[in-house]
Coordinates of C-alpha atoms and ligand atoms in Angstrom, one line a residue:
X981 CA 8.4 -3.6 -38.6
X982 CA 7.5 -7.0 -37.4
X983 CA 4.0 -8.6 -38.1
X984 CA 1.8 -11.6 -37.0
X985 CA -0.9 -13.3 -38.0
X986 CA -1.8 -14.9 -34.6
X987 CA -4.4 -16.9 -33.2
X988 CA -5.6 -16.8 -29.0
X989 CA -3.6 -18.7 -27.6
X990 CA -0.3 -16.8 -29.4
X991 CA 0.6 -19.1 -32.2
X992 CA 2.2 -17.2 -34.9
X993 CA 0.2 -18.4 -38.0
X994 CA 1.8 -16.0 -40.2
X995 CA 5.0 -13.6 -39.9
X996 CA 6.5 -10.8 -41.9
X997 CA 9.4 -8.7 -41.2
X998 CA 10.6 -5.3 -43.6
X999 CA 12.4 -2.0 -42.9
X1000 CA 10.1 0.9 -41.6
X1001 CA 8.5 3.0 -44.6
X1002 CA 9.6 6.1 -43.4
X1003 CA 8.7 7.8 -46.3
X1004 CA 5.8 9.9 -44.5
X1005 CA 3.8 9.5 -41.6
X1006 CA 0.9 8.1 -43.1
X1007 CA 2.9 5.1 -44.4
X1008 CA 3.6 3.2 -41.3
X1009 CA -0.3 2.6 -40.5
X1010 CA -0.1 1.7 -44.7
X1011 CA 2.1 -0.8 -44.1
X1012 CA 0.9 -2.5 -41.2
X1013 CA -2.7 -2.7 -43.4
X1014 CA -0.9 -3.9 -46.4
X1015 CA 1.1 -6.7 -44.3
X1016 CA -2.2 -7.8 -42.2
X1017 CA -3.9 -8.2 -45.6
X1018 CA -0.4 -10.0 -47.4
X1019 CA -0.4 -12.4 -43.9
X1020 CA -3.8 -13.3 -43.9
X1021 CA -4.3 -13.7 -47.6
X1022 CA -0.3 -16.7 -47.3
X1023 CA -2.8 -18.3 -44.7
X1024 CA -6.4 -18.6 -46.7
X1025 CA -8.1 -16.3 -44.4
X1026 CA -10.2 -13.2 -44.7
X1027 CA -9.0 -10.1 -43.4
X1028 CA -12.6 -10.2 -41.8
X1029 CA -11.7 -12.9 -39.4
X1030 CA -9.6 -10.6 -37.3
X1031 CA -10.7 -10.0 -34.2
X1032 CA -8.0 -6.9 -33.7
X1033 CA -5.1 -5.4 -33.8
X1034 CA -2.6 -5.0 -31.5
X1035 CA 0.7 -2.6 -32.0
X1036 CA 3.9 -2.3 -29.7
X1037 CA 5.8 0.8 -30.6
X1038 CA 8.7 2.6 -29.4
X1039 CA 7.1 6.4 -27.7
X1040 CA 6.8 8.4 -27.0
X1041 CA 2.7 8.2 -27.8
X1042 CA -0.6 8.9 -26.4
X1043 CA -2.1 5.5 -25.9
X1044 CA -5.7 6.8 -26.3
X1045 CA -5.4 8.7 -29.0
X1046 CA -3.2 5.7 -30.6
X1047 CA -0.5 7.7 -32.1
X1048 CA 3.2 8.5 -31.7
X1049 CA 4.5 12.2 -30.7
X1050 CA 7.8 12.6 -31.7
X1051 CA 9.1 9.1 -31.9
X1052 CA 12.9 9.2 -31.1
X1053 CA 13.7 6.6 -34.1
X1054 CA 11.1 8.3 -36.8
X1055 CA 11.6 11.8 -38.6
X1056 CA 8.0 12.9 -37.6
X1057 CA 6.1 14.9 -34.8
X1058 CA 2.9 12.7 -35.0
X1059 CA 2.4 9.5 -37.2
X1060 CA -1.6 8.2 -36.1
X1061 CA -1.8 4.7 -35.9
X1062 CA -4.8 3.1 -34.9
X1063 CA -7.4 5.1 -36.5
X1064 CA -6.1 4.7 -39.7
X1065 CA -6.0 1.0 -39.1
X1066 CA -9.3 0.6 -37.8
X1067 CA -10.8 2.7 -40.7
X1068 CA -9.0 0.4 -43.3
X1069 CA -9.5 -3.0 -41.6
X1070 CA -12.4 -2.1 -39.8
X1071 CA -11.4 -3.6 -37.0
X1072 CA -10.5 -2.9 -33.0
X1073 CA -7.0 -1.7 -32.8
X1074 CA -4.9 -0.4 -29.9
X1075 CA -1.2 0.9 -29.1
X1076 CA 1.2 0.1 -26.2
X1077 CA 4.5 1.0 -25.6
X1078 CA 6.8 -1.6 -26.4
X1079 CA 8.1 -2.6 -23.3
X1080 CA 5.0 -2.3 -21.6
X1081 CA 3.4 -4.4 -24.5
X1082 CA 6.5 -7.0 -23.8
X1083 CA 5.5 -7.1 -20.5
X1084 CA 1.6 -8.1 -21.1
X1085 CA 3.2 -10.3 -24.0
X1086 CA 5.9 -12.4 -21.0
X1087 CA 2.8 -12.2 -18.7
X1088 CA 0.1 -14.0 -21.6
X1089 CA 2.7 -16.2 -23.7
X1090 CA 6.4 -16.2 -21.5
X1091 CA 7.5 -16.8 -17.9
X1092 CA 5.2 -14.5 -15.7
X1093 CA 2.1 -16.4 -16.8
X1094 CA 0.4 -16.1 -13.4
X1095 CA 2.4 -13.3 -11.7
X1096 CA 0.6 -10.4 -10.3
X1097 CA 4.6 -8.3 -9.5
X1098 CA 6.7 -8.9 -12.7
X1099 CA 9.0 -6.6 -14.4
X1100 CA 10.6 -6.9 -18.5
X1101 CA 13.2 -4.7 -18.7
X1102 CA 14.9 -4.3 -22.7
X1103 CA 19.2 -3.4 -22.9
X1104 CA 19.2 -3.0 -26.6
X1105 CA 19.6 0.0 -28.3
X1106 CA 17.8 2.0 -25.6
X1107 CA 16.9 0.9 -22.5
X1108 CA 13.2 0.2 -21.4
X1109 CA 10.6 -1.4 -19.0
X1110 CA 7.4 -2.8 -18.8
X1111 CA 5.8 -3.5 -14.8
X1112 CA 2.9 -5.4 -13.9
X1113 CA 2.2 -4.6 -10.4
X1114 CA -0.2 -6.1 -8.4
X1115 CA -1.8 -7.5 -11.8
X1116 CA -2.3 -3.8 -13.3
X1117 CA 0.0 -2.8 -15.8
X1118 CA 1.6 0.5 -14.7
X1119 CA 1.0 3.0 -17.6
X1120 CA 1.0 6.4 -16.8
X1121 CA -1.2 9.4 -18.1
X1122 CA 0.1 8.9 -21.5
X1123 CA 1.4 5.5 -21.7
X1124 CA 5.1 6.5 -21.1
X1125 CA 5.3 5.1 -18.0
X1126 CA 8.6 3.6 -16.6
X1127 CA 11.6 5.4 -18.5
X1128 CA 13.5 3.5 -16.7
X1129 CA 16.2 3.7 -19.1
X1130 CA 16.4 7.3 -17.5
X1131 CA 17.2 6.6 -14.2
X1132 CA 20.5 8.2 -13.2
X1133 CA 22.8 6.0 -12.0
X1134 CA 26.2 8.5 -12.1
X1135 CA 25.6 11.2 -10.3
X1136 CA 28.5 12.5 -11.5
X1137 CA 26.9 13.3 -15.1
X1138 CA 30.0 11.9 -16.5
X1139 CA 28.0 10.6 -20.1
X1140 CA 25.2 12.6 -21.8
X1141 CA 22.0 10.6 -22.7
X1142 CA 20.7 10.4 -26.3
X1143 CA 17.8 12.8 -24.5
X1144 CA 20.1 15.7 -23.9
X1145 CA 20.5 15.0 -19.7
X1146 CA 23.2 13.4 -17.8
X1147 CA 24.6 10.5 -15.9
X1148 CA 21.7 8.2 -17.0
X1149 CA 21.3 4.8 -17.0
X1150 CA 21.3 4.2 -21.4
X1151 CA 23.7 6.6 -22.0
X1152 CA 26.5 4.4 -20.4
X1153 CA 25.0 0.6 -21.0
X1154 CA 22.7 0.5 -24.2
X1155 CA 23.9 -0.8 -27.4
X1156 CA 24.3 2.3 -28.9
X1157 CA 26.0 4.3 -25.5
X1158 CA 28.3 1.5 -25.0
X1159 CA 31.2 2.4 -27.2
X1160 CA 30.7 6.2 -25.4
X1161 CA 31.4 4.5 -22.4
X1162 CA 34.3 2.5 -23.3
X1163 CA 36.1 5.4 -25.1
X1164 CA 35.7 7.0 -21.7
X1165 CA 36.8 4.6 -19.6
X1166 CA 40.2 4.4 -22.0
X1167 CA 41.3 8.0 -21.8
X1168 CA 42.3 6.5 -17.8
X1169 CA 44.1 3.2 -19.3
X1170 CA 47.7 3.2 -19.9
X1171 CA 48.3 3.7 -23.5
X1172 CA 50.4 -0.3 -23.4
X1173 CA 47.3 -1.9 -22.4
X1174 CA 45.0 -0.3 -24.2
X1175 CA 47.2 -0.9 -27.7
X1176 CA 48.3 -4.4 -26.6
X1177 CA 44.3 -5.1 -26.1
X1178 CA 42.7 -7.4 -28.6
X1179 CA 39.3 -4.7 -28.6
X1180 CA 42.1 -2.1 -30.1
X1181 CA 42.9 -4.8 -33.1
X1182 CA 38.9 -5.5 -33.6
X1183 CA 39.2 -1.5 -34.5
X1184 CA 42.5 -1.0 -35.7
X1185 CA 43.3 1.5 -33.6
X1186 CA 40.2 4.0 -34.7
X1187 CA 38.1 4.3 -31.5
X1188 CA 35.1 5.5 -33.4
X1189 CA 35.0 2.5 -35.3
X1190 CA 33.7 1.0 -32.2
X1191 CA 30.3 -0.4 -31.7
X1192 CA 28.8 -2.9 -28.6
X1193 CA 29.6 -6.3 -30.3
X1194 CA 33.2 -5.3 -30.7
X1195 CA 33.1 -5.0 -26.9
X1196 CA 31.5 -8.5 -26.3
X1197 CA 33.7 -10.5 -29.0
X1198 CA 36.4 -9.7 -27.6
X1199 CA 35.6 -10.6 -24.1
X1200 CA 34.5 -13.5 -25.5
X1201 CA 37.7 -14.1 -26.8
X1202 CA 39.3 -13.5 -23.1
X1203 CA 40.6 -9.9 -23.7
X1204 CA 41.4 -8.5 -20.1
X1205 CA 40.6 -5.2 -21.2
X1206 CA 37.0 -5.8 -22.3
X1207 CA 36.0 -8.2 -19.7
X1208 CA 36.7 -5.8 -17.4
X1209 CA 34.6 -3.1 -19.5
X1210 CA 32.3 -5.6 -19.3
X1211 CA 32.0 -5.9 -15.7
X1212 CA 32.1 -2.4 -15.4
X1213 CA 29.4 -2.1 -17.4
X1214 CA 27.4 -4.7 -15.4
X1215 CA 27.7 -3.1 -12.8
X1216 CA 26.5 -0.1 -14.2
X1217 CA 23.4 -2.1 -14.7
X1218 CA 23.0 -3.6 -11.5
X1219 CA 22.6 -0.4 -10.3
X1220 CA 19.3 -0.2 -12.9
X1221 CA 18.4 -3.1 -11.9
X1222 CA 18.3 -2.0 -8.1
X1223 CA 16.5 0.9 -8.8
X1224 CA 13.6 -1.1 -10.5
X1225 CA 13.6 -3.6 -8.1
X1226 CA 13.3 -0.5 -5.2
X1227 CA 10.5 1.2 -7.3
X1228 CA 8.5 -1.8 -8.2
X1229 CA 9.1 -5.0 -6.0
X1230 CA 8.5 -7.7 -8.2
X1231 CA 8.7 -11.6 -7.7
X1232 CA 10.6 -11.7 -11.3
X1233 CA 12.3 -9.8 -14.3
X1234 CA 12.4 -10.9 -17.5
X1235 CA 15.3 -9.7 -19.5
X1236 CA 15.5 -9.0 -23.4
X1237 CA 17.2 -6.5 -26.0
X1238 CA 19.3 -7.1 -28.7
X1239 CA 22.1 -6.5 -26.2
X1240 CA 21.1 -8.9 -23.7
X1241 CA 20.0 -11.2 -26.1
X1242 CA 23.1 -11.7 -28.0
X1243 CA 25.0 -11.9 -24.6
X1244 CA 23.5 -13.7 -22.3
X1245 CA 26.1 -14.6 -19.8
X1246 CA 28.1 -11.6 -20.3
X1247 CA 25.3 -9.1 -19.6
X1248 CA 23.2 -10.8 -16.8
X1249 CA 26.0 -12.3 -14.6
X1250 CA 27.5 -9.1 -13.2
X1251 CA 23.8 -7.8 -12.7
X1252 CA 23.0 -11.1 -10.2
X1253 CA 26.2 -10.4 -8.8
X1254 CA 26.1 -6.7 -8.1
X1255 CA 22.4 -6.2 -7.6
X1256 CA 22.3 -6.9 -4.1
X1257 CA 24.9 -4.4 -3.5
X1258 CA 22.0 -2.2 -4.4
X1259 CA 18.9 -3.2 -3.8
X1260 CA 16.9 -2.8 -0.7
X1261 CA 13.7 -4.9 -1.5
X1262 CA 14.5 -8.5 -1.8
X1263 CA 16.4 -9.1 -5.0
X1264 CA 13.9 -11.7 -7.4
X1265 CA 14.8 -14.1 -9.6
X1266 CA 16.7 -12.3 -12.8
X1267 CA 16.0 -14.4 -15.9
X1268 CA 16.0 -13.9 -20.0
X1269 CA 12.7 -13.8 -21.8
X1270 CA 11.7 -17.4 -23.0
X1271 CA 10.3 -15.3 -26.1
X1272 CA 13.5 -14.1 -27.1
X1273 CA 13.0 -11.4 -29.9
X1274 CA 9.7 -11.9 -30.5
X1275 CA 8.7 -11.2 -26.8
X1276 CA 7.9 -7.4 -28.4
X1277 CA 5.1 -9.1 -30.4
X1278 CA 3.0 -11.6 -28.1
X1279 CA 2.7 -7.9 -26.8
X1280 CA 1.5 -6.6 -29.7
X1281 CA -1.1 -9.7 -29.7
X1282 CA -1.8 -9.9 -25.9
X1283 CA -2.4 -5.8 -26.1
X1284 CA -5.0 -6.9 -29.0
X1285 CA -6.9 -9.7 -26.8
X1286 CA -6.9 -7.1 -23.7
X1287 CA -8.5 -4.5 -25.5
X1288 CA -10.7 -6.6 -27.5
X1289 CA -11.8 -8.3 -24.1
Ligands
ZN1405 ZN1 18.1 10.2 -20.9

């Protein structure tokens, strides 16, 4: 859980990061009390200065109702969020998806300050978007707009998705599908390139060992094998990308996730590449979030301002 103290114009007074108390459902809204009244307390302020409170969470949710519904990271069917919060702090407080949220967040604080057509989209673990289009943010009846991270890109159904379906788009090129996809991709490698392959070293030879950044070092490092994963992979995403930029048309995407974030060249460079390949709308201008990890944030805060406004 990350929190800010923040002021209007997004400048993180105050910041504080710890695990998720998943020790019942109650405790999450607890904790983002208790760290609101820790944050302002470090800067000198009264809690009674806030104007509100704005939270980006991983959904599923229903945004009015301001809770989650079975979150697919927590062990609970409904954790309530903003009632709670309002009731202890007695203040405003709303819930956005967090890609949707990142999107309001690049549009406020990042690089679509002024753009009516603008798409975030998040490789991390999962895989996510948020769209502005023609200046409304595209939300859906509960908030859970854009699973982009759905879209099927192998019609062939070759991987299974974390949500039980096949062939889509985060169950071959998310941080945690990756290594799925790679151990795939190896059962069609001779068994002399795959063992004279520095990505087999970086496991010792035990395949589920394997995890993203194993992948990305040793491209890095020049390994044949995993740069051509790598591409493959891109490719993969391209395909994503395609998609979104068919569905939604925007003048830009932003680009964040852990993923992406701690590979930039690697994971955007076959996706400008390959996404004209694609794409039948024009293909915009593909860029990484100027907010880096905290672009999930300045949504949390630009969600406040919107819904105090
Ligand atoms: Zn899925």
């Amino acid at each position: 859980m990350r929190v800010v103290l923040s002021d209007q114009k997004g400048r993180f007074l105050e910041k504080a990061n710890e695990n998720v108390d998943k020790t019942s459902s109650e405790a999450i809204s607890n904790q983002i009390v208790r760290l609101t009244r820790v944050l302002c307390s470090k800067h000198g302020l009264n809690v009674n200065t806030i104007e509100g409170v704005g939270i980006a969470a991983t959904g599923p949710l229903i945004q009015e109702k301001g809770v989650l519904i079975k979150p697919t990271n927590l062990p609970f069917d409904y954790v309530p969020l903003t009632e709670p919060v309002t009731e202890e702090l007695r203040v405003p407080a709303c819930l956005v998806n967090d890609c949707s949220g990142a999107a309001l967040g690049e549009r406020a604080f990042g690089a679509a300050r002024r753009l009516d057509n603008f798409v975030y989209i998040t490789i991390g673990t999962g895989i996510g978007c948020g769209a502005i289009v023609n200046g409304t943010l595209l939300l859906g009846k509960d908030g859970n707009g854009h699973e982009v991270g759905h879209f099927v890109i192998d019609c062939e159904g070759r991987l299974t998705c974390g949500c039980g379906k096949r062939g889509h788009w985060e169950a071959y090129c998310s941080g945690r599908n990756i290594p799925n996809f790679v151990r795939m991709k190896l059962e069609n490698v001779p068994a002399i390139t795959v063992e004279g392959s520095l990505l087999f070293k970086r496991v010792g030879g035990f395949w589920s060992r394997l995890v993203a950044a194993d992948l990305f070092a040793a491209a890095k490092q020049g390994d044949s094998l995993s740069l051509k994963l790598v591409e493959e992979i891109g490719i993969l995403n391209a395909m994503g990308f395609a998609n979104v930029i068919n569905a939604y048309d925007p003048s830009l995407i932003t680009v964040g996730g852990t993923v992406t974030l701690k590979n930039k060249k690697m994971v955007l460079s076959p996706i400008k590449k390959y996404v004209k390949d694609y794409a039948l709308n024009r293909v915009p201008k593909i860029t990484i979030t100027p907010l880096g990890e905290d672009v999930g944030v300045y949504g949390a805060v630009a969600a406040a301002q919107r819904y105090i406004s």
